[in-house]
Each structure stands twice: as C-alpha cells, then as structure tokens.
Amino acid sequence: MMEVNSSLAKDKAMENIMKMHPDLRAVVEKCDGQLDYMVKTIATRTRNLETTERTIAIYILPLKIDADGINDMEEAYDMVRRLRMSMDIHPTAKINMVLGENLNSDYIRKICECIFYGTDINITLVTNKEKPKSTTKPRGRPTTGK
C-alpha cells in the first residue's frame, strides 16, 4: 500500500508520474493513501482525426529503501508477485518499473526473472541515475586556410 507522505511519494520518479497523470494524486488522496494500482484509458488523435484508445495500468509498489540500497527482499518479492497476479486482470506486454534512488536494480532484476519466467512480458527497469557527462569537448567547425 502507499502512503502519500512516504519517501516514495517524494521521490523524483514518483513526482514525475504524478505530473504526467494528475488524476492519480486525486485517487490516492481519495483512497486515504492506500492504492495498489490504477487503470487509465488514454485517447490519442492522429493526423486523420482518428482517435485510438489505449489502456495503461499504473502499479505502485512502495518499498522502504535503506541508504545502502539493501531492503527486505521477502517484502520486495511479495510486492512483485502481487504485481504479477494483478496483471492477470489487466494483461499487458510491457512494464516500465521505476526504481527508487538508492535501490540496487540487480535485486529487483533477479526477482523479476524468477517471477516472470516463461512469460512474454517485457520489463524495463528505470533508474534515476544521472547521465555521465561527455569527457571530450565537441569539435568546432573545420576551417579552411587562406
């Protein structure tokens, strides 16, 4: 379950999700901070004014993350297992899993490999790590001599 004032809600990734889906914040507040997942239908228009609809499901798995990135793995396993069971209700072929800042992605990757073994579900783990800056300077425009 999710608490609105938890450290996960203050995480940058969670705030980005709240900005992309503002109705999610209203649902969380209406449910007194207790939410497992939410289903939303998005309509998109093309140039020919044809409207296509797609349904997305937003799953919230709040984990308490230590400063070292080590958590209670049994709790993490149970949450990912509940995610897999709830996907039977809303089947999907792709999951983007946003991980917290200090969470070691290797733990969640191995848990997902165990739980989603034998399925055709594509799982992408998204982290908040900063992109490394380029070590080389950009080259200027080549000049011709006189």
JSON list of C-alpha atoms in Angstrom, two decimals:
[
{"chain": "A", "resi": 1, "resn": "MET", "atom": "CA", "xyz": [0.00, 0.00, 0.00]},
{"chain": "A", "resi": 2, "resn": "MET", "atom": "CA", "xyz": [1.10, 3.58, -0.49]},
{"chain": "A", "resi": 3, "resn": "GLU", "atom": "CA", "xyz": [1.23, 6.47, 1.91]},
{"chain": "A", "resi": 4, "resn": "VAL", "atom": "CA", "xyz": [1.09, 9.91, 0.35]},
{"chain": "A", "resi": 5, "resn": "ASN", "atom": "CA", "xyz": [3.70, 11.28, 2.77]},
{"chain": "A", "resi": 6, "resn": "SER", "atom": "CA", "xyz": [6.11, 8.35, 2.35]},
{"chain": "A", "resi": 7, "resn": "SER", "atom": "CA", "xyz": [9.61, 8.73, 0.96]},
{"chain": "A", "resi": 8, "resn": "LEU", "atom": "CA", "xyz": [8.49, 7.06, -2.28]},
{"chain": "A", "resi": 9, "resn": "ALA", "atom": "CA", "xyz": [5.96, 9.84, -2.95]},
{"chain": "A", "resi": 10, "resn": "LYS", "atom": "CA", "xyz": [8.72, 12.40, -2.50]},
{"chain": "A", "resi": 11, "resn": "ASP", "atom": "CA", "xyz": [10.98, 10.57, -4.94]},
{"chain": "A", "resi": 12, "resn": "LYS", "atom": "CA", "xyz": [11.65, 12.34, -8.24]},
{"chain": "A", "resi": 13, "resn": "ALA", "atom": "CA", "xyz": [10.33, 9.46, -10.32]},
{"chain": "A", "resi": 14, "resn": "MET", "atom": "CA", "xyz": [7.08, 9.34, -8.38]},
{"chain": "A", "resi": 15, "resn": "GLU", "atom": "CA", "xyz": [6.64, 13.09, -8.74]},
{"chain": "A", "resi": 16, "resn": "ASN", "atom": "CA", "xyz": [7.12, 12.77, -12.50]},
{"chain": "A", "resi": 17, "resn": "ILE", "atom": "CA", "xyz": [4.39, 10.11, -12.61]},
{"chain": "A", "resi": 18, "resn": "MET", "atom": "CA", "xyz": [2.11, 12.39, -10.59]},
{"chain": "A", "resi": 19, "resn": "LYS", "atom": "CA", "xyz": [2.77, 15.23, -13.05]},
{"chain": "A", "resi": 20, "resn": "MET", "atom": "CA", "xyz": [2.06, 13.03, -16.07]},
{"chain": "A", "resi": 21, "resn": "HIS", "atom": "CA", "xyz": [-1.14, 11.65, -14.51]},
{"chain": "A", "resi": 22, "resn": "PRO", "atom": "CA", "xyz": [-2.60, 14.35, -12.22]},
{"chain": "A", "resi": 23, "resn": "ASP", "atom": "CA", "xyz": [-5.72, 12.30, -11.59]},
{"chain": "A", "resi": 24, "resn": "LEU", "atom": "CA", "xyz": [-3.54, 9.71, -9.83]},
{"chain": "A", "resi": 25, "resn": "ARG", "atom": "CA", "xyz": [-2.91, 12.13, -6.93]},
{"chain": "A", "resi": 26, "resn": "ALA", "atom": "CA", "xyz": [-6.67, 12.64, -6.51]},
{"chain": "A", "resi": 27, "resn": "VAL", "atom": "CA", "xyz": [-7.26, 8.89, -6.45]},
{"chain": "A", "resi": 28, "resn": "VAL", "atom": "CA", "xyz": [-4.51, 8.37, -3.86]},
{"chain": "A", "resi": 29, "resn": "GLU", "atom": "CA", "xyz": [-5.96, 11.09, -1.63]},
{"chain": "A", "resi": 30, "resn": "LYS", "atom": "CA", "xyz": [-9.49, 9.72, -2.05]},
{"chain": "A", "resi": 31, "resn": "CYS", "atom": "CA", "xyz": [-8.32, 6.24, -1.02]},
{"chain": "A", "resi": 32, "resn": "ASP", "atom": "CA", "xyz": [-6.66, 7.65, 2.13]},
{"chain": "A", "resi": 33, "resn": "GLY", "atom": "CA", "xyz": [-3.21, 6.93, 0.72]},
{"chain": "A", "resi": 34, "resn": "GLN", "atom": "CA", "xyz": [-3.90, 3.25, 0.07]},
{"chain": "A", "resi": 35, "resn": "LEU", "atom": "CA", "xyz": [-3.53, 2.28, -3.58]},
{"chain": "A", "resi": 36, "resn": "ASP", "atom": "CA", "xyz": [-2.15, -0.78, -5.35]},
{"chain": "A", "resi": 37, "resn": "TYR", "atom": "CA", "xyz": [-2.82, 0.11, -8.97]},
{"chain": "A", "resi": 38, "resn": "MET", "atom": "CA", "xyz": [-4.94, 2.32, -11.16]},
{"chain": "A", "resi": 39, "resn": "VAL", "atom": "CA", "xyz": [-6.19, 1.77, -14.71]},
{"chain": "A", "resi": 40, "resn": "LYS", "atom": "CA", "xyz": [-6.46, 4.68, -17.09]},
{"chain": "A", "resi": 41, "resn": "THR", "atom": "CA", "xyz": [-7.61, 4.95, -20.72]},
{"chain": "A", "resi": 42, "resn": "ILE", "atom": "CA", "xyz": [-5.75, 7.41, -22.93]},
{"chain": "A", "resi": 43, "resn": "ALA", "atom": "CA", "xyz": [-7.17, 8.64, -26.24]},
{"chain": "A", "resi": 44, "resn": "THR", "atom": "CA", "xyz": [-4.74, 9.85, -28.88]},
{"chain": "A", "resi": 45, "resn": "ARG", "atom": "CA", "xyz": [-5.52, 11.50, -32.21]},
{"chain": "A", "resi": 46, "resn": "THR", "atom": "CA", "xyz": [-3.63, 11.15, -35.46]},
{"chain": "A", "resi": 47, "resn": "ARG", "atom": "CA", "xyz": [-3.47, 13.47, -38.45]},
{"chain": "A", "resi": 48, "resn": "ASN", "atom": "CA", "xyz": [-6.62, 11.97, -39.92]},
{"chain": "A", "resi": 49, "resn": "LEU", "atom": "CA", "xyz": [-8.51, 12.81, -36.72]},
{"chain": "A", "resi": 50, "resn": "GLU", "atom": "CA", "xyz": [-8.87, 9.13, -35.97]},
{"chain": "A", "resi": 51, "resn": "THR", "atom": "CA", "xyz": [-8.97, 8.50, -32.26]},
{"chain": "A", "resi": 52, "resn": "THR", "atom": "CA", "xyz": [-7.19, 5.48, -30.91]},
{"chain": "A", "resi": 53, "resn": "GLU", "atom": "CA", "xyz": [-7.54, 4.45, -27.30]},
{"chain": "A", "resi": 54, "resn": "ARG", "atom": "CA", "xyz": [-5.10, 2.52, -25.22]},
{"chain": "A", "resi": 55, "resn": "THR", "atom": "CA", "xyz": [-5.39, 1.41, -21.65]},
{"chain": "A", "resi": 56, "resn": "ILE", "atom": "CA", "xyz": [-2.47, 1.72, -19.27]},
{"chain": "A", "resi": 57, "resn": "ALA", "atom": "CA", "xyz": [-2.20, 0.42, -15.75]},
{"chain": "A", "resi": 58, "resn": "ILE", "atom": "CA", "xyz": [-0.11, 2.24, -13.16]},
{"chain": "A", "resi": 59, "resn": "TYR", "atom": "CA", "xyz": [1.13, -0.02, -10.37]},
{"chain": "A", "resi": 60, "resn": "ILE", "atom": "CA", "xyz": [2.58, 1.44, -7.18]},
{"chain": "A", "resi": 61, "resn": "LEU", "atom": "CA", "xyz": [4.89, -0.81, -5.19]},
{"chain": "A", "resi": 62, "resn": "PRO", "atom": "CA", "xyz": [6.19, 1.19, -2.22]},
{"chain": "A", "resi": 63, "resn": "LEU", "atom": "CA", "xyz": [9.45, -0.17, -0.85]},
{"chain": "A", "resi": 64, "resn": "LYS", "atom": "CA", "xyz": [11.39, 1.25, 2.07]},
{"chain": "A", "resi": 65, "resn": "ILE", "atom": "CA", "xyz": [14.89, 1.79, 0.74]},
{"chain": "A", "resi": 66, "resn": "ASP", "atom": "CA", "xyz": [17.94, 1.90, 3.01]},
{"chain": "A", "resi": 67, "resn": "ALA", "atom": "CA", "xyz": [20.81, 4.27, 2.29]},
{"chain": "A", "resi": 68, "resn": "ASP", "atom": "CA", "xyz": [22.90, 1.28, 1.13]},
{"chain": "A", "resi": 69, "resn": "GLY", "atom": "CA", "xyz": [20.20, 0.06, -1.25]},
{"chain": "A", "resi": 70, "resn": "ILE", "atom": "CA", "xyz": [19.58, -3.12, 0.72]},
{"chain": "A", "resi": 71, "resn": "ASN", "atom": "CA", "xyz": [15.98, -3.89, 1.61]},
{"chain": "A", "resi": 72, "resn": "ASP", "atom": "CA", "xyz": [13.84, -6.65, 2.94]},
{"chain": "A", "resi": 73, "resn": "MET", "atom": "CA", "xyz": [13.93, -8.94, -0.12]},
{"chain": "A", "resi": 74, "resn": "GLU", "atom": "CA", "xyz": [10.97, -11.00, 1.06]},
{"chain": "A", "resi": 75, "resn": "GLU", "atom": "CA", "xyz": [8.81, -7.87, 1.03]},
{"chain": "A", "resi": 76, "resn": "ALA", "atom": "CA", "xyz": [10.11, -6.90, -2.43]},
{"chain": "A", "resi": 77, "resn": "TYR", "atom": "CA", "xyz": [9.42, -10.43, -3.72]},
{"chain": "A", "resi": 78, "resn": "ASP", "atom": "CA", "xyz": [5.85, -10.36, -2.35]},
{"chain": "A", "resi": 79, "resn": "MET", "atom": "CA", "xyz": [5.15, -6.99, -3.98]},
{"chain": "A", "resi": 80, "resn": "VAL", "atom": "CA", "xyz": [6.42, -8.07, -7.40]},
{"chain": "A", "resi": 81, "resn": "ARG", "atom": "CA", "xyz": [4.45, -11.32, -7.06]},
{"chain": "A", "resi": 82, "resn": "ARG", "atom": "CA", "xyz": [1.27, -9.30, -6.33]},
{"chain": "A", "resi": 83, "resn": "LEU", "atom": "CA", "xyz": [2.05, -7.21, -9.40]},
{"chain": "A", "resi": 84, "resn": "ARG", "atom": "CA", "xyz": [2.24, -10.40, -11.50]},
{"chain": "A", "resi": 85, "resn": "MET", "atom": "CA", "xyz": [-1.06, -11.70, -10.10]},
{"chain": "A", "resi": 86, "resn": "SER", "atom": "CA", "xyz": [-2.86, -8.40, -10.71]},
{"chain": "A", "resi": 87, "resn": "MET", "atom": "CA", "xyz": [-1.60, -8.41, -14.31]},
{"chain": "A", "resi": 88, "resn": "ASP", "atom": "CA", "xyz": [-3.95, -11.33, -14.94]},
{"chain": "A", "resi": 89, "resn": "ILE", "atom": "CA", "xyz": [-6.81, -8.82, -14.55]},
{"chain": "A", "resi": 90, "resn": "HIS", "atom": "CA", "xyz": [-5.21, -6.20, -16.84]},
{"chain": "A", "resi": 91, "resn": "PRO", "atom": "CA", "xyz": [-2.88, -8.09, -19.18]},
{"chain": "A", "resi": 92, "resn": "THR", "atom": "CA", "xyz": [-0.03, -6.16, -20.74]},
{"chain": "A", "resi": 93, "resn": "ALA", "atom": "CA", "xyz": [3.06, -6.97, -22.79]},
{"chain": "A", "resi": 94, "resn": "LYS", "atom": "CA", "xyz": [5.37, -4.31, -21.35]},
{"chain": "A", "resi": 95, "resn": "ILE", "atom": "CA", "xyz": [6.18, -2.97, -17.88]},
{"chain": "A", "resi": 96, "resn": "ASN", "atom": "CA", "xyz": [8.28, 0.09, -17.06]},
{"chain": "A", "resi": 97, "resn": "MET", "atom": "CA", "xyz": [9.38, -0.29, -13.45]},
{"chain": "A", "resi": 98, "resn": "VAL", "atom": "CA", "xyz": [10.63, 2.95, -11.87]},
{"chain": "A", "resi": 99, "resn": "LEU", "atom": "CA", "xyz": [13.10, 2.23, -9.09]},
{"chain": "A", "resi": 100, "resn": "GLY", "atom": "CA", "xyz": [13.99, 4.48, -6.19]},
{"chain": "A", "resi": 101, "resn": "GLU", "atom": "CA", "xyz": [17.23, 6.41, -5.95]},
{"chain": "A", "resi": 102, "resn": "ASN", "atom": "CA", "xyz": [19.14, 4.08, -3.60]},
{"chain": "A", "resi": 103, "resn": "LEU", "atom": "CA", "xyz": [17.63, 0.78, -4.71]},
{"chain": "A", "resi": 104, "resn": "ASN", "atom": "CA", "xyz": [20.06, -1.70, -6.24]},
{"chain": "A", "resi": 105, "resn": "SER", "atom": "CA", "xyz": [18.47, -2.72, -9.54]},
{"chain": "A", "resi": 106, "resn": "ASP", "atom": "CA", "xyz": [20.21, -6.13, -9.53]},
{"chain": "A", "resi": 107, "resn": "TYR", "atom": "CA", "xyz": [17.96, -7.33, -6.69]},
{"chain": "A", "resi": 108, "resn": "ILE", "atom": "CA", "xyz": [14.75, -6.37, -8.47]},
{"chain": "A", "resi": 109, "resn": "ARG", "atom": "CA", "xyz": [16.05, -7.72, -11.78]},
{"chain": "A", "resi": 110, "resn": "LYS", "atom": "CA", "xyz": [16.67, -11.18, -10.28]},
{"chain": "A", "resi": 111, "resn": "ILE", "atom": "CA", "xyz": [13.27, -11.15, -8.54]},
{"chain": "A", "resi": 112, "resn": "CYS", "atom": "CA", "xyz": [11.56, -10.24, -11.83]},
{"chain": "A", "resi": 113, "resn": "GLU", "atom": "CA", "xyz": [13.45, -13.00, -13.64]},
{"chain": "A", "resi": 114, "resn": "CYS", "atom": "CA", "xyz": [12.13, -15.54, -11.12]},
{"chain": "A", "resi": 115, "resn": "ILE", "atom": "CA", "xyz": [8.52, -14.34, -11.09]},
{"chain": "A", "resi": 116, "resn": "PHE", "atom": "CA", "xyz": [8.08, -13.55, -14.79]},
{"chain": "A", "resi": 117, "resn": "TYR", "atom": "CA", "xyz": [9.98, -16.62, -16.04]},
{"chain": "A", "resi": 118, "resn": "GLY", "atom": "CA", "xyz": [8.24, -18.23, -19.00]},
{"chain": "A", "resi": 119, "resn": "THR", "atom": "CA", "xyz": [6.12, -15.19, -19.90]},
{"chain": "A", "resi": 120, "resn": "ASP", "atom": "CA", "xyz": [6.37, -12.86, -22.89]},
{"chain": "A", "resi": 121, "resn": "ILE", "atom": "CA", "xyz": [6.27, -9.71, -20.75]},
{"chain": "A", "resi": 122, "resn": "ASN", "atom": "CA", "xyz": [8.96, -7.13, -21.49]},
{"chain": "A", "resi": 123, "resn": "ILE", "atom": "CA", "xyz": [10.22, -5.47, -18.28]},
{"chain": "A", "resi": 124, "resn": "THR", "atom": "CA", "xyz": [12.24, -2.25, -18.34]},
{"chain": "A", "resi": 125, "resn": "LEU", "atom": "CA", "xyz": [13.88, -1.08, -15.12]},
{"chain": "A", "resi": 126, "resn": "VAL", "atom": "CA", "xyz": [14.14, 2.71, -14.98]},
{"chain": "A", "resi": 127, "resn": "THR", "atom": "CA", "xyz": [16.53, 4.35, -12.51]},
{"chain": "A", "resi": 128, "resn": "ASN", "atom": "CA", "xyz": [17.16, 7.96, -11.53]},
{"chain": "A", "resi": 129, "resn": "LYS", "atom": "CA", "xyz": [20.89, 7.93, -12.11]},
{"chain": "A", "resi": 130, "resn": "GLU", "atom": "CA", "xyz": [22.36, 10.98, -13.76]},
{"chain": "A", "resi": 131, "resn": "LYS", "atom": "CA", "xyz": [23.80, 10.56, -17.24]},
{"chain": "A", "resi": 132, "resn": "PRO", "atom": "CA", "xyz": [27.59, 10.83, -17.30]},
{"chain": "A", "resi": 133, "resn": "LYS", "atom": "CA", "xyz": [28.94, 13.99, -18.84]},
{"chain": "A", "resi": 134, "resn": "SER", "atom": "CA", "xyz": [30.95, 13.64, -22.01]},
{"chain": "A", "resi": 135, "resn": "THR", "atom": "CA", "xyz": [34.69, 13.60, -21.41]},
{"chain": "A", "resi": 136, "resn": "THR", "atom": "CA", "xyz": [35.55, 15.04, -24.81]},
{"chain": "A", "resi": 137, "resn": "LYS", "atom": "CA", "xyz": [34.88, 18.55, -25.95]},
{"chain": "A", "resi": 138, "resn": "PRO", "atom": "CA", "xyz": [32.73, 18.99, -29.02]},
{"chain": "A", "resi": 139, "resn": "ARG", "atom": "CA", "xyz": [34.77, 19.70, -32.10]},
{"chain": "A", "resi": 140, "resn": "GLY", "atom": "CA", "xyz": [34.40, 23.03, -33.76]},
{"chain": "A", "resi": 141, "resn": "ARG", "atom": "CA", "xyz": [33.58, 23.58, -37.37]},
{"chain": "A", "resi": 142, "resn": "PRO", "atom": "CA", "xyz": [36.51, 22.84, -39.68]},
{"chain": "A", "resi": 143, "resn": "THR", "atom": "CA", "xyz": [38.01, 25.97, -41.19]},
{"chain": "A", "resi": 144, "resn": "THR", "atom": "CA", "xyz": [39.78, 26.40, -44.47]},
{"chain": "A", "resi": 145, "resn": "GLY", "atom": "CA", "xyz": [43.07, 28.24, -44.76]},
{"chain": "A", "resi": 146, "resn": "LYS", "atom": "CA", "xyz": [43.53, 31.39, -46.82]}
]
